[in-house]
Amino acid sequence: MKRWILRLYAPLFLSGFVAAAIAWVGHHHGDPLWLLALLALAIAVSFVAERLWPYDPAFNHDHGDRLRDTLHAVVNEGLNLLSIAAVPLLAAIIPWQAWPQQWPFALQVLVAIIAADLGITLVHYASHRIGWLWRLHAVHHSVTRMYGFNGLMKHPLHQAAEAVGGVLPLLLLGLPLPVAAVLAFAIAIQLLLQHSNVDMRPGVLGRVMAWAPLHRFHHMRYGTAGDVNFGLFLTVWDRLLGTAFDAPDYRLGTRDLGIGSQPDYPRGYAGQLLAPFRELPNGQVPEVPDGLRRRR
């Protein structure tokens, strides 16, 4: 039974919650604000599952980061809400309408997810290569444990950069507010799965979807060794970029996570908001363990 739970957890979590959002917003024309309650339920389910079937029990222990991560999540999801509320204002000033609103609502959401996934992945890729973007993105990489909630932990300015790359082009095409709301919700659900501490075993789907078993390697503390698995939803982008990586026999632990050259990176919320604008000391990057060396 446990084997099947771990195999089905990720696909059922993603499809179940996103389908519920599509049904509520797209078919019942419900208020998108209720998606916040659905997201709270998803977070609760994530916490319970992480305690029942943990990848690493140590990741469930508070590292003095729970309040900080909560603040990141509340602020960033609040900014998402404001952005969604501004969609009608943008639509009012766009003189054209190129979005296929006549398509079935679920298909519109799927197209929006794939398009946003490509844009966000490219911004993410650039964030590991362009200095000022990395300084903003480093906040997210400072985590020293992997659990679903810290998928929502990022600097608000970096979240804005991802939105510009992934969502703004869709808005300029006339993305309707209901689709935008479900897209934002789907991204939050996927972030919970990417960073989940559930010991999921999704099988073949795990090679297609960028869930925790692959994304954990993106958080390696060993310098450029972590420049892998950038995709938000799909792994195809990493295959095209040449950045796909897996080491299925290696169990990542706290010792492997964080920013190796900056072990004293600020841990508090205020310190992390200010960190990109300060000169922080850099040390030597730790050596990559043999089990994590990328095979070219």
XYZ file of C-alpha atoms in Angstrom, residues 140-254:
115
model
C 15.631 30.747 -2.240
C 18.860 28.731 -2.315
C 19.716 29.522 1.290
C 17.362 26.778 2.551
C 19.014 23.957 4.494
C 16.077 21.550 4.439
C 13.585 20.623 1.758
C 9.902 20.685 2.626
C 6.906 21.834 0.631
C 6.390 25.182 2.281
C 9.795 26.565 1.313
C 8.804 26.257 -2.321
C 6.941 29.509 -1.678
C 10.068 31.091 -0.170
C 11.690 33.543 -2.570
C 12.634 37.203 -2.711
C 9.622 39.236 -3.926
C 11.744 40.929 -6.577
C 12.818 37.580 -7.970
C 9.213 36.459 -8.003
C 8.481 39.606 -10.015
C 11.279 38.742 -12.460
C 9.802 35.267 -12.962
C 6.370 36.790 -13.496
C 7.749 39.112 -16.168
C 9.346 36.199 -18.002
C 6.586 33.669 -17.573
C 3.259 35.433 -17.177
C 3.543 38.940 -18.654
C 3.713 37.638 -22.252
C 0.457 35.749 -21.628
C -1.179 38.839 -20.149
C -0.174 40.826 -23.221
C -1.999 38.217 -25.297
C -5.124 38.883 -23.264
C -4.965 36.104 -20.646
C -8.339 36.250 -18.849
C -8.476 36.740 -15.088
C -10.004 33.287 -14.342
C -7.215 31.523 -16.260
C -4.579 33.731 -14.606
C -5.959 32.847 -11.167
C -5.859 29.095 -11.814
C -2.370 29.427 -13.354
C -1.065 31.162 -10.214
C -2.705 28.477 -8.084
C -1.202 25.654 -10.190
C 2.273 27.199 -9.845
C 1.902 27.285 -6.046
C 0.773 23.634 -6.008
C 3.731 22.612 -8.181
C 6.153 24.497 -5.908
C 4.807 22.517 -2.948
C 5.554 19.295 -4.848
C 8.985 20.413 -6.060
C 10.209 21.022 -2.540
C 8.196 18.331 -0.778
C 9.729 16.149 1.912
C 7.451 13.272 0.897
C 9.507 10.287 -0.254
C 7.557 10.185 -3.524
C 8.379 7.570 -6.153
C 6.481 8.756 -9.258
C 8.125 6.308 -11.676
C 7.970 7.227 -15.375
C 6.044 10.431 -14.606
C 8.994 11.512 -12.475
C 11.088 11.747 -15.626
C 8.545 14.066 -17.228
C 7.488 16.222 -14.274
C 9.949 18.352 -12.290
C 8.980 17.076 -8.847
C 11.024 16.767 -5.654
C 13.103 13.667 -6.568
C 14.784 15.711 -9.306
C 14.464 19.238 -7.971
C 16.278 18.455 -4.713
C 19.508 18.232 -6.718
C 19.003 21.833 -7.837
C 19.547 22.885 -4.209
C 22.992 21.288 -3.846
C 25.406 23.556 -2.001
C 28.347 22.643 -4.222
C 28.548 25.727 -6.434
C 27.758 25.192 -10.107
C 27.009 21.507 -9.437
C 23.535 22.777 -8.527
C 23.033 24.395 -11.944
C 20.711 21.563 -12.924
C 16.988 20.778 -13.114
C 15.709 24.333 -13.651
C 12.260 23.381 -14.943
C 9.207 24.370 -12.939
C 6.658 21.878 -14.308
C 8.360 19.901 -17.062
C 11.785 18.305 -17.421
C 11.854 18.739 -21.211
C 13.348 22.221 -20.891
C 16.346 20.843 -18.965
C 16.846 18.156 -21.561
C 16.958 20.867 -24.232
C 19.255 23.065 -22.120
C 21.532 20.143 -21.262
C 20.965 20.664 -17.534
C 19.001 17.507 -16.649
C 20.549 15.554 -13.769
C 19.661 12.631 -11.552
C 21.516 10.560 -8.985
C 18.814 8.162 -7.804
C 21.095 6.257 -5.423
C 22.197 9.377 -3.501
C 20.116 10.506 -0.515
C 20.467 14.265 -0.090
C 20.641 15.564 3.468
C 20.999 18.893 5.252
